[in-house]
Coordinates of C-alpha atoms and ligand atoms in Angstrom, one line a residue:
M1308 CA 2.6 70.2 44.4
S1309 CA 0.3 67.3 45.1
L1310 CA -3.2 66.1 44.3
V1311 CA -5.5 64.8 47.0
L1312 CA -8.6 62.9 45.7
I1313 CA -11.7 62.1 47.6
G1314 CA -12.2 59.2 45.2
S1315 CA -14.5 56.3 44.4
I1316 CA -13.0 53.0 43.6
N1317 CA -14.9 50.1 41.9
L1318 CA -14.3 46.7 40.4
D1319 CA -15.7 47.1 36.9
Q1320 CA -17.3 44.3 34.8
L1321 CA -17.3 45.4 31.2
F1322 CA -19.6 43.5 28.8
N1323 CA -19.1 43.9 25.1
V1324 CA -22.5 44.0 23.5
Q1325 CA -23.9 45.0 20.1
H1326 CA -26.5 47.2 21.8
A1327 CA -27.7 47.9 25.4
P1328 CA -30.4 45.5 26.5
K1329 CA -34.0 46.6 25.9
P1330 CA -36.6 46.1 28.6
G1331 CA -37.2 42.4 29.1
E1332 CA -34.4 41.4 26.7
T1333 CA -31.6 38.9 27.6
L1334 CA -28.4 39.4 25.7
I1335 CA -25.4 37.2 25.2
A1336 CA -22.3 39.4 25.4
D1337 CA -19.5 39.2 22.8
G1338 CA -16.9 39.4 25.6
L1339 CA -16.3 40.3 29.3
I1340 CA -13.4 41.7 31.2
E1341 CA -13.1 42.6 34.8
A1342 CA -10.9 45.6 35.5
A1343 CA -10.1 48.2 38.1
G1344 CA -12.2 51.3 37.8
G1345 CA -14.1 54.0 39.8
K1346 CA -14.0 57.6 38.6
G1347 CA -11.8 58.7 41.4
A1348 CA -9.3 55.8 41.2
N1349 CA -9.1 56.2 37.4
Q1350 CA -8.4 59.9 37.8
A1351 CA -5.7 59.1 40.5
V1352 CA -4.0 56.6 38.2
A1353 CA -4.1 59.1 35.3
A1354 CA -2.5 61.8 37.3
A1355 CA 0.1 59.5 38.9
K1356 CA 1.1 58.0 35.5
N1357 CA 1.7 61.5 34.3
G1358 CA 4.1 62.2 37.1
M1359 CA 2.0 63.9 39.8
E1360 CA 2.2 63.1 43.5
V1361 CA -1.3 61.7 44.3
H1362 CA -3.0 60.9 47.6
F1363 CA -6.2 58.9 47.5
V1364 CA -8.9 59.2 50.2
G1365 CA -11.6 56.5 49.9
R1366 CA -12.9 53.2 51.2
V1367 CA -13.0 49.6 49.9
G1368 CA -14.6 46.6 51.5
D1369 CA -12.8 44.0 53.5
D1370 CA -12.8 41.6 50.5
G1371 CA -10.7 40.3 47.6
A1372 CA -11.8 43.1 45.3
G1373 CA -10.7 45.7 47.8
Q1374 CA -7.3 44.1 48.1
S1375 CA -6.7 43.9 44.4
L1376 CA -7.9 47.4 43.8
R1377 CA -5.6 48.7 46.5
A1378 CA -2.7 46.9 45.0
G1379 CA -3.4 48.4 41.6
L1380 CA -3.3 52.0 43.0
D1381 CA 0.0 51.1 44.9
E1382 CA 1.5 49.8 41.7
A1383 CA 0.5 53.0 39.8
G1384 CA 2.4 55.0 42.5
V1385 CA -0.7 56.4 44.2
N1386 CA -0.4 57.0 48.0
T1387 CA -3.1 54.8 49.6
E1388 CA -2.5 55.6 53.3
R1389 CA -6.0 57.1 53.5
L1390 CA -7.7 54.3 51.4
L1391 CA -9.5 52.8 54.4
T1392 CA -11.0 49.3 54.6
D1393 CA -14.6 49.6 55.7
P1394 CA -15.6 46.8 58.1
T1395 CA -19.2 46.4 56.9
A1396 CA -19.8 47.6 53.3
P1397 CA -18.5 45.7 50.2
T1398 CA -16.1 47.2 47.7
G1399 CA -17.9 49.3 45.0
R1400 CA -18.8 47.6 41.7
A1401 CA -19.8 48.7 38.3
V1402 CA -21.5 46.9 35.4
I1403 CA -20.6 48.5 32.1
F1404 CA -22.1 47.8 28.7
V1405 CA -19.7 48.7 25.9
E1406 CA -21.1 48.9 22.3
P1407 CA -19.0 48.5 19.1
S1408 CA -18.8 52.3 18.7
G1409 CA -17.1 52.5 22.1
Q1410 CA -20.1 54.1 23.7
N1411 CA -20.8 52.8 27.3
R1412 CA -23.6 52.6 29.8
I1413 CA -22.6 52.3 33.5
V1414 CA -24.5 51.2 36.6
V1415 CA -22.6 51.6 39.9
A1416 CA -23.2 49.9 43.3
S1417 CA -21.5 52.3 45.6
G1418 CA -20.8 50.0 48.5
A1419 CA -17.9 51.3 50.7
N1420 CA -17.6 54.4 48.5
A1421 CA -20.7 55.8 50.2
E1422 CA -19.2 55.3 53.7
V1423 CA -16.4 57.9 53.3
T1424 CA -16.5 60.5 56.2
D1425 CA -15.1 63.9 57.0
A1426 CA -12.7 62.3 59.4
D1427 CA -11.3 60.2 56.5
V1428 CA -10.3 63.3 54.6
E1429 CA -9.3 65.7 57.4
P1430 CA -5.7 64.5 58.1
L1431 CA -4.7 65.2 54.5
I1432 CA -6.4 68.5 54.1
A1433 CA -4.5 69.7 57.2
K1434 CA -1.3 69.3 55.3
M1435 CA -2.4 71.0 52.1
G1436 CA -1.3 74.4 50.8
P1437 CA -1.7 76.8 47.9
D1438 CA 0.3 74.7 45.4
D1439 CA -2.0 71.7 45.9
Y1440 CA -5.2 70.4 44.2
L1441 CA -8.2 68.7 45.8
L1442 CA -10.3 66.7 43.4
A1443 CA -13.7 65.0 43.9
T1444 CA -16.6 63.5 42.0
F1445 CA -20.3 62.8 42.9
E1446 CA -19.4 59.1 43.4
S1447 CA -18.3 60.2 46.9
P1448 CA -20.7 61.6 49.6
L1449 CA -21.7 65.2 48.6
D1450 CA -21.6 66.5 52.1
V1451 CA -18.1 65.2 52.7
V1452 CA -17.0 66.8 49.4
E1453 CA -18.4 70.2 50.3
T1454 CA -16.9 70.2 53.8
A1455 CA -13.5 69.2 52.4
F1456 CA -13.7 71.9 49.7
A1457 CA -14.5 74.6 52.4
A1458 CA -11.6 73.5 54.5
A1459 CA -9.3 73.3 51.5
K1460 CA -10.2 76.7 50.2
K1461 CA -9.3 78.3 53.6
R1462 CA -5.8 76.9 53.0
G1463 CA -5.6 78.3 49.5
V1464 CA -5.9 74.9 47.8
T1465 CA -7.2 74.7 44.2
T1466 CA -10.5 72.8 44.3
V1467 CA -11.5 70.7 41.3
L1468 CA -15.0 69.1 40.8
N1469 CA -15.9 66.5 38.3
P1470 CA -19.7 66.6 38.8
A1471 CA -20.2 62.9 37.7
P1472 CA -22.5 61.1 37.7
A1473 CA -24.9 63.8 36.7
R1474 CA -27.2 65.1 39.4
T1475 CA -29.6 68.0 39.9
G1476 CA -30.0 70.1 43.0
V1477 CA -26.3 70.6 43.5
P1478 CA -25.9 73.3 46.3
E1479 CA -24.9 76.7 45.0
S1480 CA -22.5 76.9 48.0
L1481 CA -20.5 74.0 46.5
L1482 CA -20.1 75.7 43.1
K1483 CA -18.9 78.8 44.9
L1484 CA -16.2 76.7 46.6
T1485 CA -15.0 75.2 43.2
N1486 CA -12.1 76.7 41.3
I1487 CA -12.2 74.3 38.3
I1488 CA -15.2 72.2 37.2
I1489 CA -15.0 69.5 34.5
P1490 CA -18.4 68.1 33.5
N1491 CA -19.4 66.4 30.3
E1492 CA -22.5 67.7 28.3
G1493 CA -25.0 65.7 30.3
E1494 CA -23.5 66.7 33.6
A1495 CA -23.4 70.4 32.5
T1496 CA -27.1 70.1 31.5
A1497 CA -28.0 68.7 35.0
L1498 CA -26.1 71.5 36.7
T1499 CA -27.3 74.5 34.7
G1500 CA -30.6 73.4 33.4
I1501 CA -29.3 74.5 29.9
D1502 CA -29.7 71.7 27.4
T1503 CA -26.0 71.4 26.5
V1504 CA -26.1 69.9 23.0
D1505 CA -24.2 72.1 20.6
A1506 CA -21.5 74.8 20.5
A1507 CA -23.8 77.7 21.5
S1508 CA -25.4 75.9 24.4
T1509 CA -22.1 74.5 25.6
A1510 CA -20.7 78.1 25.8
E1511 CA -23.9 79.3 27.5
S1512 CA -23.7 76.5 30.1
A1513 CA -20.0 77.2 30.8
K1514 CA -20.7 80.9 31.3
E1515 CA -23.6 80.1 33.6
L1516 CA -21.3 78.0 35.8
C1517 CA -18.8 80.9 35.9
R1518 CA -21.6 83.3 36.8
R1519 CA -22.5 80.9 39.7
G1520 CA -19.0 81.2 41.1
V1521 CA -16.8 78.6 39.4
Q1522 CA -13.5 80.2 38.2
R1523 CA -12.7 77.9 35.3
V1524 CA -15.0 75.5 33.4
I1525 CA -14.0 72.7 31.0
I1526 CA -16.9 70.9 29.3
T1527 CA -15.8 67.7 27.7
L1528 CA -17.5 66.8 24.5
A1529 CA -16.4 63.2 23.7
E1530 CA -15.5 63.0 19.9
N1531 CA -15.9 66.8 19.7
G1532 CA -13.1 67.6 22.1
C1533 CA -13.8 70.1 24.8
Y1534 CA -14.7 73.8 25.5
Y1535 CA -13.0 76.0 28.1
A1536 CA -14.2 79.3 29.7
D1537 CA -13.2 81.2 32.7
Q1538 CA -14.3 84.2 34.8
D1539 CA -11.7 86.4 33.1
G1540 CA -13.6 86.0 29.9
D1541 CA -11.1 83.7 28.2
E1542 CA -12.6 80.9 26.2
F1543 CA -11.5 78.4 23.6
A1544 CA -12.5 75.1 22.0
T1545 CA -10.1 72.2 21.5
P1546 CA -10.9 69.4 18.9
A1547 CA -10.5 65.7 19.7
F1548 CA -7.7 63.7 18.0
N1549 CA -8.8 61.3 15.3
I1550 CA -8.4 58.0 17.2
K1551 CA -10.5 54.9 16.7
A1552 CA -12.8 54.4 19.7
V1553 CA -12.9 51.0 21.3
D1554 CA -14.2 51.8 24.8
S1555 CA -15.0 55.2 26.3
T1556 CA -14.8 53.9 29.9
G1557 CA -12.5 56.1 31.9
A1558 CA -11.8 58.6 29.1
G1559 CA -13.2 61.6 31.0
D1560 CA -11.2 60.4 34.1
T1561 CA -8.0 60.2 32.1
F1562 CA -8.6 63.7 30.7
I1563 CA -8.9 65.1 34.3
G1564 CA -5.9 63.4 35.7
A1565 CA -3.7 64.2 32.7
F1566 CA -4.9 67.8 32.7
L1567 CA -4.1 68.5 36.4
S1568 CA -0.7 66.8 36.0
K1569 CA 0.2 69.4 33.4
L1570 CA -1.5 72.5 34.7
A1571 CA 1.3 73.6 37.1
T1572 CA 3.9 73.6 34.4
S1573 CA 2.0 74.4 31.2
S1574 CA -0.5 77.0 29.9
V1575 CA -4.1 75.9 30.3
E1576 CA -4.4 75.5 26.5
D1577 CA -1.4 73.2 26.4
A1578 CA -2.7 71.2 29.4
V1579 CA -6.0 70.7 27.6
V1580 CA -4.3 69.5 24.4
Y1581 CA -2.2 67.0 26.4
A1582 CA -5.3 65.8 28.3
T1583 CA -7.3 65.5 25.0
A1584 CA -4.5 63.2 23.6
A1585 CA -4.4 61.2 26.8
S1586 CA -8.1 60.6 26.8
G1587 CA -8.1 59.8 23.1
L1588 CA -5.5 57.1 23.7
A1589 CA -7.6 55.8 26.6
V1590 CA -10.7 55.5 24.3
S1591 CA -8.6 53.3 21.9
R1592 CA -8.2 50.6 24.6
Q1593 CA -10.5 48.6 26.8
G1594 CA -11.2 49.2 30.5
G1595 CA -11.1 52.0 33.0
Q1596 CA -7.6 51.9 34.6
P1597 CA -6.0 49.4 32.1
S1598 CA -6.6 52.0 29.2
I1599 CA -4.8 54.9 30.8
P1600 CA -1.6 55.9 28.9
T1601 CA 1.7 56.7 30.5
A1602 CA 3.3 60.2 30.0
A1603 CA 5.8 58.6 27.5
E1604 CA 2.9 57.2 25.4
V1605 CA 1.1 60.6 25.3
E1606 CA 4.2 62.5 24.4
E1607 CA 5.1 60.1 21.7
Y1608 CA 1.6 60.3 20.3
L1609 CA 1.6 64.1 20.4
K1610 CA 5.0 64.2 18.5
E1611 CA 3.4 62.3 15.7
A1612 CA 0.0 64.0 15.7
I1613 CA 0.9 67.7 15.9
Ligands
RIB717 O1 -15.8 56.9 34.6 C1 -15.8 55.5 34.4 C2 -16.0 54.8 35.8 O2 -17.3 55.1 36.2 C3 -15.9 53.3 35.7 O3 -14.6 52.9 36.0 C4 -16.9 52.9 36.8 O4 -16.4 52.2 37.9 C5 -17.6 54.2 37.2 O5 -17.2 54.7 38.4

């Protein structure tokens, strides 16, 4: 069983601020760290740290940021044979404002992430089978994601979509090719048009996605945990653990990587609880990739917490 990601990879600059800057305002940050990030790369590291075989498809620029981000994935045990170096575009970057509550605001400059092509992905899809997972986000080109999902589905692969960042006008055809979708509330709202703000609207949004062809839906709800629904009519809500938030950057990504790493060997309920603990631990630390816990850390935490 392996996971192939069509993934974004960014160098993040995280500014600790008391509040996000208002129009025309200049702020002095309380602190700054530079860390490896990108939704796809964070998800890849989370899955690899939890024991999954992970192959990353993406692009970095021919620059120092690209080299250090590649080294980070290698160190985490992610296979980077299909992480290509783009000859013209720079490595992706993100500016992230983190408030004392841990809430963040992110702006991404896609750079080389936007240059990923069908040909980058094809060699890996050709080797995939029914035990494998293909995961993508909207930080990679939408047409490449849809073509890859169509090819993967023909091979019996389980397709997983994290529809982030939020966007409207997502083709219905892509939703029909998606086995598992994992949006947050804002992303669910953008997809369904249902204002996903409370328990009732979250359930309604999830069921709407099932009606549109997705087999399993998990809507992540930050400090309120998450909600699961599937086409068989099963549904459940899982609360978050009580962990002090420091920085929410990469929390959703950690949830997704940890969840997929458990899914083959656990019930979906247990995989969700495991992923909720992993993402809670990620929120208690700073940065995208630096905050992702190991399997041993998650298991240790669960032993104490349950
Ligand atoms: O989900 C968090 C990630 O979003 C950050 O690491 C940033 O790079 C953006 O891709």
